[in-house]
Short mmCIF file of N, CA, C and O in Angstrom, two decimals:
data_model
loop_
_atom_site.label_atom_id
_atom_site.label_comp_id
_atom_site.label_asym_id
_atom_site.label_seq_id
_atom_site.Cartn_x
_atom_site.Cartn_y
_atom_site.Cartn_z
N MET A 20 79.08 102.92 90.25
CA MET A 20 78.86 101.81 91.14
C MET A 20 79.46 102.17 92.50
O MET A 20 80.52 102.76 92.59
N ILE A 21 78.81 101.77 93.55
CA ILE A 21 79.30 102.03 94.90
C ILE A 21 80.64 101.32 95.06
O ILE A 21 80.77 100.14 94.77
N PRO A 22 81.67 102.05 95.53
CA PRO A 22 83.01 101.45 95.62
C PRO A 22 83.07 100.12 96.36
O PRO A 22 83.75 99.19 95.91
N LEU A 23 82.38 99.97 97.46
CA LEU A 23 82.43 98.73 98.21
C LEU A 23 81.88 97.56 97.38
O LEU A 23 82.44 96.47 97.36
N VAL A 24 80.79 97.79 96.66
CA VAL A 24 80.18 96.75 95.83
C VAL A 24 81.12 96.38 94.69
O VAL A 24 81.29 95.21 94.37
N TYR A 25 81.75 97.38 94.08
CA TYR A 25 82.66 97.12 92.97
C TYR A 25 83.75 96.13 93.38
O TYR A 25 84.04 95.18 92.66
N ASP A 26 84.35 96.34 94.51
CA ASP A 26 85.43 95.46 94.96
C ASP A 26 84.94 94.05 95.25
O ASP A 26 85.68 93.08 95.08
N GLN A 27 83.71 93.92 95.66
CA GLN A 27 83.18 92.60 95.99
C GLN A 27 82.87 91.75 94.76
O GLN A 27 82.92 90.53 94.82
N ILE A 28 82.57 92.39 93.63
CA ILE A 28 82.21 91.61 92.44
C ILE A 28 83.32 91.54 91.39
O ILE A 28 83.19 90.81 90.42
N ASN A 29 84.39 92.29 91.56
CA ASN A 29 85.49 92.29 90.60
C ASN A 29 86.74 91.74 91.25
O ASN A 29 87.28 92.32 92.19
N HIS A 30 87.23 90.64 90.72
CA HIS A 30 88.40 89.98 91.26
C HIS A 30 89.45 89.81 90.16
O HIS A 30 89.14 89.84 88.98
N TRP A 31 90.69 89.61 90.57
CA TRP A 31 91.79 89.39 89.62
C TRP A 31 91.52 88.11 88.84
O TRP A 31 91.13 87.10 89.43
N GLY A 32 91.72 88.14 87.54
CA GLY A 32 91.42 86.97 86.72
C GLY A 32 92.40 86.79 85.57
O GLY A 32 93.40 87.49 85.45
N LYS A 33 92.07 85.84 84.69
CA LYS A 33 92.93 85.52 83.54
C LYS A 33 93.10 86.72 82.61
O LYS A 33 94.18 86.92 82.05
N ASP A 34 92.03 87.50 82.42
CA ASP A 34 92.14 88.66 81.54
C ASP A 34 93.13 89.68 82.12
O ASP A 34 93.90 90.29 81.39
N ASP A 35 93.15 89.82 83.44
CA ASP A 35 94.11 90.71 84.08
C ASP A 35 95.54 90.24 83.85
O ASP A 35 96.43 91.04 83.58
N GLU A 36 95.76 88.95 83.97
CA GLU A 36 97.09 88.37 83.74
C GLU A 36 97.54 88.62 82.30
O GLU A 36 98.72 88.91 82.06
N TYR A 37 96.61 88.51 81.35
CA TYR A 37 96.93 88.75 79.95
C TYR A 37 97.44 90.18 79.75
O TYR A 37 98.47 90.41 79.12
N PHE A 38 96.70 91.16 80.29
CA PHE A 38 97.09 92.56 80.10
C PHE A 38 98.36 92.90 80.87
O PHE A 38 99.17 93.70 80.41
N LEU A 39 98.57 92.29 82.01
CA LEU A 39 99.81 92.49 82.75
C LEU A 39 100.99 91.98 81.93
O LEU A 39 102.03 92.64 81.83
N ALA A 40 100.85 90.82 81.30
CA ALA A 40 101.90 90.27 80.44
C ALA A 40 102.15 91.19 79.25
O ALA A 40 103.30 91.37 78.82
N LEU A 41 101.09 91.77 78.70
CA LEU A 41 101.24 92.68 77.57
C LEU A 41 102.01 93.94 77.97
O LEU A 41 102.88 94.41 77.24
N LEU A 42 101.73 94.46 79.15
CA LEU A 42 102.49 95.62 79.64
C LEU A 42 103.97 95.29 79.75
O LEU A 42 104.83 96.10 79.37
N LYS A 43 104.28 94.12 80.26
CA LYS A 43 105.67 93.70 80.39
C LYS A 43 106.32 93.56 79.01
O LYS A 43 107.45 93.99 78.79
N ARG A 44 105.59 92.97 78.09
CA ARG A 44 106.11 92.76 76.74
C ARG A 44 106.42 94.08 76.04
O ARG A 44 107.39 94.20 75.29
N LEU A 45 105.59 95.10 76.31
CA LEU A 45 105.78 96.41 75.70
C LEU A 45 106.79 97.26 76.46
O LEU A 45 107.05 98.40 76.09
N GLN A 46 107.34 96.72 77.54
CA GLN A 46 108.34 97.39 78.37
C GLN A 46 107.84 98.73 78.91
O GLN A 46 108.56 99.74 78.91
N VAL A 47 106.60 98.71 79.36
CA VAL A 47 105.98 99.89 79.96
C VAL A 47 106.60 100.12 81.34
O VAL A 47 106.84 99.17 82.09
N GLU A 48 106.86 101.37 81.68
CA GLU A 48 107.36 101.72 83.01
C GLU A 48 106.39 102.63 83.76
O GLU A 48 106.12 102.43 84.92
N SER A 49 105.88 103.66 83.07
CA SER A 49 104.99 104.62 83.73
C SER A 49 103.57 104.49 83.15
O SER A 49 103.40 104.43 81.93
N ILE A 50 102.59 104.44 84.06
CA ILE A 50 101.21 104.20 83.66
C ILE A 50 100.29 105.21 84.32
O ILE A 50 100.44 105.53 85.51
N ALA A 51 99.31 105.68 83.56
CA ALA A 51 98.20 106.43 84.14
C ALA A 51 96.99 105.51 84.12
O ALA A 51 96.61 104.99 83.07
N ASP A 52 96.42 105.28 85.29
CA ASP A 52 95.19 104.48 85.40
C ASP A 52 94.04 105.48 85.46
O ASP A 52 93.73 106.04 86.50
N LEU A 53 93.46 105.74 84.29
CA LEU A 53 92.42 106.75 84.14
C LEU A 53 91.06 106.14 84.45
O LEU A 53 90.63 105.20 83.80
N GLY A 54 90.41 106.66 85.48
CA GLY A 54 89.17 106.06 85.96
C GLY A 54 89.51 104.90 86.87
O GLY A 54 88.91 103.83 86.80
N CYS A 55 90.49 105.09 87.73
CA CYS A 55 91.04 104.00 88.56
C CYS A 55 90.05 103.45 89.58
O CYS A 55 90.25 102.35 90.10
N GLY A 56 89.00 104.18 89.86
CA GLY A 56 88.01 103.70 90.82
C GLY A 56 88.62 103.37 92.16
O GLY A 56 89.35 104.17 92.74
N THR A 57 88.38 102.17 92.64
CA THR A 57 88.85 101.76 93.96
C THR A 57 90.28 101.22 93.94
O THR A 57 90.75 100.69 94.94
N GLY A 58 90.95 101.35 92.81
CA GLY A 58 92.36 100.98 92.73
C GLY A 58 92.63 99.51 92.55
O GLY A 58 93.75 99.05 92.78
N ARG A 59 91.65 98.76 92.09
CA ARG A 59 91.84 97.31 91.90
C ARG A 59 93.06 97.03 91.02
O ARG A 59 93.92 96.25 91.37
N TRP A 60 93.13 97.67 89.87
CA TRP A 60 94.27 97.49 88.97
C TRP A 60 95.50 98.23 89.49
O TRP A 60 96.61 97.72 89.45
N THR A 61 95.31 99.42 89.97
CA THR A 61 96.43 100.26 90.41
C THR A 61 97.27 99.56 91.46
O THR A 61 98.50 99.55 91.37
N THR A 62 96.62 98.97 92.45
CA THR A 62 97.37 98.35 93.54
C THR A 62 98.17 97.14 93.05
O THR A 62 99.27 96.90 93.54
N HIS A 63 97.66 96.42 92.08
CA HIS A 63 98.42 95.30 91.50
C HIS A 63 99.60 95.82 90.69
O HIS A 63 100.70 95.27 90.75
N LEU A 64 99.38 96.87 89.93
CA LEU A 64 100.43 97.40 89.07
C LEU A 64 101.59 97.97 89.88
O LEU A 64 102.75 97.77 89.54
N VAL A 65 101.29 98.66 90.96
CA VAL A 65 102.36 99.24 91.78
C VAL A 65 103.17 98.14 92.45
O VAL A 65 104.39 98.25 92.61
N GLN A 66 102.53 97.03 92.79
CA GLN A 66 103.25 95.89 93.36
C GLN A 66 104.21 95.26 92.34
O GLN A 66 105.19 94.62 92.72
N CYS A 67 103.91 95.46 91.07
CA CYS A 67 104.77 94.93 90.00
C CYS A 67 105.89 95.91 89.65
O CYS A 67 106.67 95.65 88.74
N GLY A 68 105.94 97.04 90.34
CA GLY A 68 107.04 97.98 90.14
C GLY A 68 106.77 99.11 89.17
O GLY A 68 107.69 99.87 88.85
N TYR A 69 105.54 99.24 88.69
CA TYR A 69 105.23 100.33 87.77
C TYR A 69 105.10 101.65 88.51
O TYR A 69 104.65 101.70 89.65
N LYS A 70 105.46 102.72 87.82
CA LYS A 70 105.24 104.08 88.32
C LYS A 70 103.81 104.46 87.90
O LYS A 70 103.50 104.46 86.71
N ILE A 71 102.95 104.76 88.88
CA ILE A 71 101.52 104.90 88.60
C ILE A 71 100.99 106.28 89.00
O ILE A 71 101.28 106.79 90.08
N THR A 72 100.18 106.84 88.10
CA THR A 72 99.31 107.96 88.41
C THR A 72 97.89 107.42 88.28
O THR A 72 97.54 106.86 87.23
N ALA A 73 97.10 107.56 89.34
CA ALA A 73 95.74 107.02 89.35
C ALA A 73 94.76 108.17 89.47
O ALA A 73 94.85 108.97 90.41
N ILE A 74 93.84 108.26 88.51
CA ILE A 74 92.92 109.39 88.42
C ILE A 74 91.48 108.90 88.39
O ILE A 74 91.15 107.98 87.63
N ASP A 75 90.63 109.53 89.20
CA ASP A 75 89.20 109.22 89.19
C ASP A 75 88.44 110.43 89.73
O ASP A 75 88.93 111.09 90.66
N PRO A 76 87.26 110.73 89.19
CA PRO A 76 86.49 111.87 89.69
C PRO A 76 85.75 111.58 91.00
O PRO A 76 85.29 112.50 91.67
N ASN A 77 85.66 110.31 91.39
CA ASN A 77 84.89 109.92 92.57
C ASN A 77 85.80 109.94 93.81
O ASN A 77 86.65 109.06 93.98
N GLU A 78 85.59 110.93 94.66
CA GLU A 78 86.45 111.09 95.84
C GLU A 78 86.38 109.89 96.77
O GLU A 78 87.39 109.45 97.33
N GLU A 79 85.19 109.30 96.93
CA GLU A 79 85.02 108.13 97.80
C GLU A 79 85.84 106.95 97.27
O GLU A 79 86.50 106.23 98.05
N ALA A 80 85.82 106.75 95.97
CA ALA A 80 86.59 105.66 95.37
C ALA A 80 88.09 105.88 95.55
O ALA A 80 88.82 104.95 95.89
N ILE A 81 88.55 107.11 95.34
CA ILE A 81 89.97 107.41 95.52
C ILE A 81 90.40 107.17 96.97
O ILE A 81 91.47 106.61 97.23
N GLU A 82 89.58 107.57 97.91
CA GLU A 82 89.92 107.34 99.32
C GLU A 82 90.00 105.85 99.64
O GLU A 82 90.90 105.41 100.36
N MET A 83 89.09 105.06 99.08
CA MET A 83 89.14 103.61 99.28
C MET A 83 90.42 103.05 98.65
O MET A 83 91.10 102.21 99.24
N ALA A 84 90.75 103.53 97.46
CA ALA A 84 91.96 103.06 96.78
C ALA A 84 93.21 103.42 97.58
O ALA A 84 94.10 102.58 97.77
N ARG A 85 93.27 104.64 98.06
CA ARG A 85 94.42 105.08 98.87
C ARG A 85 94.61 104.19 100.09
O ARG A 85 95.74 103.90 100.48
N SER A 86 93.51 103.76 100.68
CA SER A 86 93.59 102.95 101.90
C SER A 86 94.20 101.57 101.62
O SER A 86 94.71 100.92 102.52
N LYS A 87 94.15 101.12 100.37
CA LYS A 87 94.72 99.83 99.99
C LYS A 87 96.20 99.91 99.65
O LYS A 87 96.87 98.89 99.56
N ASP A 88 96.69 101.11 99.42
CA ASP A 88 98.06 101.30 98.94
C ASP A 88 98.98 101.67 100.09
O ASP A 88 98.90 102.77 100.61
N ASN A 89 99.85 100.76 100.45
CA ASN A 89 100.83 101.08 101.49
C ASN A 89 102.21 101.32 100.89
O ASN A 89 103.19 101.43 101.62
N SER A 90 102.29 101.42 99.56
CA SER A 90 103.58 101.60 98.90
C SER A 90 104.05 103.05 98.95
O SER A 90 105.24 103.31 98.95
N GLY A 91 103.10 103.97 98.90
CA GLY A 91 103.46 105.37 98.80
C GLY A 91 103.97 105.75 97.42
O GLY A 91 104.46 106.85 97.21
N ASN A 92 103.83 104.83 96.45
CA ASN A 92 104.37 105.06 95.11
C ASN A 92 103.31 105.37 94.06
O ASN A 92 103.59 105.28 92.87
N VAL A 93 102.11 105.71 94.50
CA VAL A 93 101.04 106.05 93.57
C VAL A 93 100.68 107.52 93.75
O VAL A 93 100.52 107.99 94.88
N ASN A 94 100.56 108.23 92.65
CA ASN A 94 100.09 109.61 92.67
C ASN A 94 98.58 109.58 92.48
O ASN A 94 98.10 109.39 91.37
N TRP A 95 97.81 109.68 93.58
CA TRP A 95 96.35 109.61 93.54
C TRP A 95 95.80 110.99 93.25
O TRP A 95 96.12 111.95 93.95
N ILE A 96 94.93 111.10 92.23
CA ILE A 96 94.36 112.39 91.82
C ILE A 96 92.85 112.27 91.71
O ILE A 96 92.35 111.38 91.01
N ILE A 97 92.13 113.17 92.37
CA ILE A 97 90.68 113.29 92.16
C ILE A 97 90.53 114.21 90.97
O ILE A 97 90.85 115.41 91.04
N GLY A 98 90.09 113.66 89.83
CA GLY A 98 90.00 114.46 88.63
C GLY A 98 89.61 113.63 87.43
O GLY A 98 88.98 112.58 87.55
N ASP A 99 90.01 114.11 86.24
CA ASP A 99 89.67 113.43 85.00
C ASP A 99 90.83 113.53 84.02
O ASP A 99 91.94 113.89 84.41
N SER A 100 90.58 113.23 82.76
CA SER A 100 91.65 113.17 81.77
C SER A 100 92.40 114.50 81.61
O SER A 100 93.57 114.49 81.23
N ALA A 101 91.77 115.61 81.92
CA ALA A 101 92.44 116.91 81.83
C ALA A 101 93.61 116.99 82.80
O ALA A 101 94.53 117.80 82.61
N ASP A 102 93.62 116.13 83.83
CA ASP A 102 94.68 116.13 84.83
C ASP A 102 95.89 115.27 84.44
O ASP A 102 96.86 115.19 85.19
N LEU A 103 95.83 114.61 83.28
CA LEU A 103 96.98 113.84 82.80
C LEU A 103 98.11 114.79 82.46
O LEU A 103 97.90 115.81 81.80
N GLN A 104 99.33 114.45 82.88
CA GLN A 104 100.49 115.27 82.58
C GLN A 104 100.93 115.04 81.13
O GLN A 104 100.80 113.94 80.60
N THR A 105 101.46 116.06 80.51
CA THR A 105 101.88 116.00 79.12
C THR A 105 103.15 115.16 78.94
O THR A 105 104.08 115.28 79.73
N ASN A 106 103.15 114.30 77.91
CA ASN A 106 104.32 113.52 77.51
C ASN A 106 104.97 112.80 78.69
O ASN A 106 106.18 112.87 78.89
N THR A 107 104.17 112.07 79.44
CA THR A 107 104.63 111.48 80.70
C THR A 107 104.53 109.98 80.77
O THR A 107 105.37 109.33 81.39
N TYR A 108 103.53 109.37 80.16
CA TYR A 108 103.21 107.96 80.40
C TYR A 108 103.54 107.08 79.20
O TYR A 108 103.35 107.46 78.05
N ASP A 109 103.99 105.87 79.52
CA ASP A 109 104.18 104.85 78.48
C ASP A 109 102.84 104.23 78.10
O ASP A 109 102.67 103.74 76.99
N ALA A 110 101.92 104.24 79.06
CA ALA A 110 100.58 103.67 78.81
C ALA A 110 99.55 104.41 79.65
O ALA A 110 99.82 104.83 80.77
N VAL A 111 98.38 104.55 79.07
CA VAL A 111 97.19 105.00 79.79
C VAL A 111 96.21 103.84 79.73
O VAL A 111 95.97 103.28 78.66
N ILE A 112 95.70 103.48 80.90
CA ILE A 112 94.78 102.34 81.00
C ILE A 112 93.41 102.83 81.44
O ILE A 112 93.30 103.63 82.36
N MET A 113 92.39 102.36 80.75
CA MET A 113 91.00 102.59 81.15
C MET A 113 90.35 101.21 81.24
O MET A 113 90.21 100.53 80.23
N THR A 114 89.99 100.80 82.46
CA THR A 114 89.43 99.47 82.66
C THR A 114 87.94 99.53 82.96
O THR A 114 87.38 100.60 83.22
N ALA A 115 87.33 98.36 82.96
CA ALA A 115 85.93 98.16 83.35
C ALA A 115 85.00 99.01 82.50
O ALA A 115 85.08 99.01 81.29
N ASN A 116 84.14 99.75 83.15
CA ASN A 116 83.12 100.52 82.43
C ASN A 116 83.50 101.99 82.26
O ASN A 116 82.66 102.81 81.95
N VAL A 117 84.76 102.33 82.44
CA VAL A 117 85.19 103.73 82.35
C VAL A 117 84.79 104.34 81.01
O VAL A 117 84.27 105.45 80.96
N ALA A 118 84.99 103.63 79.93
CA ALA A 118 84.69 104.17 78.60
C ALA A 118 83.21 104.46 78.42
O ALA A 118 82.84 105.27 77.57
N GLN A 119 82.36 103.86 79.22
CA GLN A 119 80.91 104.05 79.08
C GLN A 119 80.42 105.39 79.60
O GLN A 119 79.29 105.77 79.34
N VAL A 120 81.26 106.14 80.31
CA VAL A 120 80.81 107.43 80.84
C VAL A 120 80.89 108.54 79.80
O VAL A 120 80.33 109.60 79.99
N PHE A 121 81.57 108.29 78.69
CA PHE A 121 81.71 109.29 77.64
C PHE A 121 80.60 109.08 76.62
O PHE A 121 80.68 108.20 75.77
N LEU A 122 79.56 109.89 76.73
CA LEU A 122 78.34 109.65 75.97
C LEU A 122 78.24 110.45 74.68
O LEU A 122 77.37 110.17 73.85
N THR A 123 79.09 111.43 74.51
CA THR A 123 79.00 112.26 73.30
C THR A 123 80.32 112.19 72.53
O THR A 123 81.37 111.87 73.09
N ASP A 124 80.26 112.53 71.27
CA ASP A 124 81.48 112.59 70.47
C ASP A 124 82.46 113.60 71.05
O ASP A 124 83.67 113.36 71.08
N ASP A 125 81.94 114.73 71.52
CA ASP A 125 82.81 115.76 72.09
C ASP A 125 83.54 115.27 73.33
O ASP A 125 84.72 115.56 73.51
N SER A 126 82.85 114.52 74.19
CA SER A 126 83.52 114.03 75.39
C SER A 126 84.60 113.00 75.03
O SER A 126 85.69 113.00 75.61
N TRP A 127 84.31 112.17 74.01
CA TRP A 127 85.33 111.22 73.56
C TRP A 127 86.52 111.94 72.95
O TRP A 127 87.67 111.58 73.19
N LYS A 128 86.26 112.94 72.14
CA LYS A 128 87.35 113.70 71.52
C LYS A 128 88.25 114.33 72.59
O LYS A 128 89.48 114.33 72.46
N ARG A 129 87.65 114.86 73.63
CA ARG A 129 88.42 115.50 74.71
C ARG A 129 89.29 114.47 75.41
O ARG A 129 90.48 114.69 75.64
N VAL A 130 88.72 113.32 75.77
CA VAL A 130 89.48 112.28 76.47
C VAL A 130 90.61 111.75 75.60
O VAL A 130 91.76 111.64 76.05
N ILE A 131 90.32 111.44 74.35
CA ILE A 131 91.35 110.91 73.45
C ILE A 131 92.45 111.95 73.23
O ILE A 131 93.64 111.62 73.21
N SER A 132 92.08 113.21 73.10
CA SER A 132 93.06 114.28 72.95
C SER A 132 93.94 114.39 74.20
O SER A 132 95.18 114.51 74.10
N ASP A 133 93.33 114.33 75.37
CA ASP A 133 94.08 114.39 76.63
C ASP A 133 95.03 113.20 76.75
O ASP A 133 96.19 113.35 77.16
N VAL A 134 94.55 112.02 76.39
CA VAL A 134 95.39 110.82 76.46
C VAL A 134 96.55 110.94 75.49
O VAL A 134 97.72 110.67 75.85
N PHE A 135 96.28 111.33 74.26
CA PHE A 135 97.34 111.47 73.25
C PHE A 135 98.41 112.45 73.74
O PHE A 135 99.61 112.18 73.64
N ARG A 136 97.98 113.58 74.30
CA ARG A 136 98.90 114.59 74.83
C ARG A 136 99.76 114.02 75.96
O ARG A 136 100.92 114.35 76.10
N SER A 137 99.20 113.12 76.74
CA SER A 137 99.89 112.61 77.93
C SER A 137 100.88 111.48 77.64
O SER A 137 101.78 111.23 78.43
N LEU A 138 100.70 110.80 76.50
CA LEU A 138 101.55 109.66 76.19
C LEU A 138 102.92 110.08 75.65
O LEU A 138 103.03 111.04 74.88
N LYS A 139 103.95 109.34 76.06
CA LYS A 139 105.27 109.50 75.45
C LYS A 139 105.19 108.98 74.02
O LYS A 139 104.28 108.22 73.67
N MET A 140 106.16 109.34 73.20
CA MET A 140 106.23 108.83 71.83
C MET A 140 106.20 107.30 71.88
O MET A 140 106.95 106.69 72.64
N GLY A 141 105.32 106.68 71.11
CA GLY A 141 105.20 105.23 71.09
C GLY A 141 104.33 104.66 72.21
O GLY A 141 104.21 103.45 72.33
N GLY A 142 103.73 105.54 73.02
CA GLY A 142 102.88 105.09 74.13
C GLY A 142 101.60 104.44 73.64
O GLY A 142 101.22 104.55 72.47
N THR A 143 100.91 103.76 74.57
CA THR A 143 99.74 102.96 74.22
C THR A 143 98.56 103.28 75.12
O THR A 143 98.72 103.42 76.33
N LEU A 144 97.37 103.37 74.53
CA LEU A 144 96.12 103.45 75.28
C LEU A 144 95.52 102.06 75.33
O LEU A 144 95.34 101.41 74.30
N PHE A 145 95.22 101.59 76.54
CA PHE A 145 94.57 100.29 76.74
C PHE A 145 93.14 100.54 77.21
O PHE A 145 92.94 101.18 78.25
N LEU A 146 92.17 100.05 76.47
CA LEU A 146 90.77 100.04 76.90
C LEU A 146 90.46 98.60 77.25
O LEU A 146 90.36 97.75 76.37
N ILE A 147 90.34 98.32 78.53
CA ILE A 147 90.20 96.95 79.00
C ILE A 147 88.80 96.76 79.56
O ILE A 147 88.42 97.36 80.57
N GLN A 148 88.01 95.94 78.88
CA GLN A 148 86.66 95.61 79.36
C GLN A 148 86.74 94.39 80.25
O GLN A 148 87.14 93.32 79.80
N GLU A 149 86.41 94.56 81.50
CA GLU A 149 86.43 93.44 82.43
C GLU A 149 85.18 92.60 82.28
O GLU A 149 84.11 93.11 81.92
N THR A 150 85.32 91.33 82.54
CA THR A 150 84.17 90.44 82.51
C THR A 150 83.82 90.02 83.92
O THR A 150 84.69 89.87 84.78
N LEU A 151 82.55 89.87 84.17
CA LEU A 151 82.07 89.44 85.49
C LEU A 151 81.63 88.01 85.37
O LEU A 151 80.59 87.70 84.81
N TRP A 152 82.39 87.07 85.89
CA TRP A 152 82.03 85.67 85.87
C TRP A 152 82.14 85.12 87.25
O TRP A 152 83.05 85.27 87.93
#
């Protein structure tokens, strides 16, 4: 989806508040936002004090996301799950339609393997499907 259009149709909502509360409950500190797109979630998470690595293969989306972040506390990466650091994150988050880009069993196996490698012991993968209302 074109980054500008994505931001216009996706807004913070009740489902976002639910997952933010869940992150707090699990005492998450470091997060990888895999498929961060335009940084809709990333920019909210960094404002809440989380240590964030934001990864997306779309350079235009990453540039738009960077322009929203004045914290300087996000590690923005143009890339994919292979760029996740080993044993680093309390949580890896994949929001919206990110999971829909993995069309084969092999691509899913690679992503899940990369995520597992990147999580600290007891870490959590969140697959968050956003709703458009």
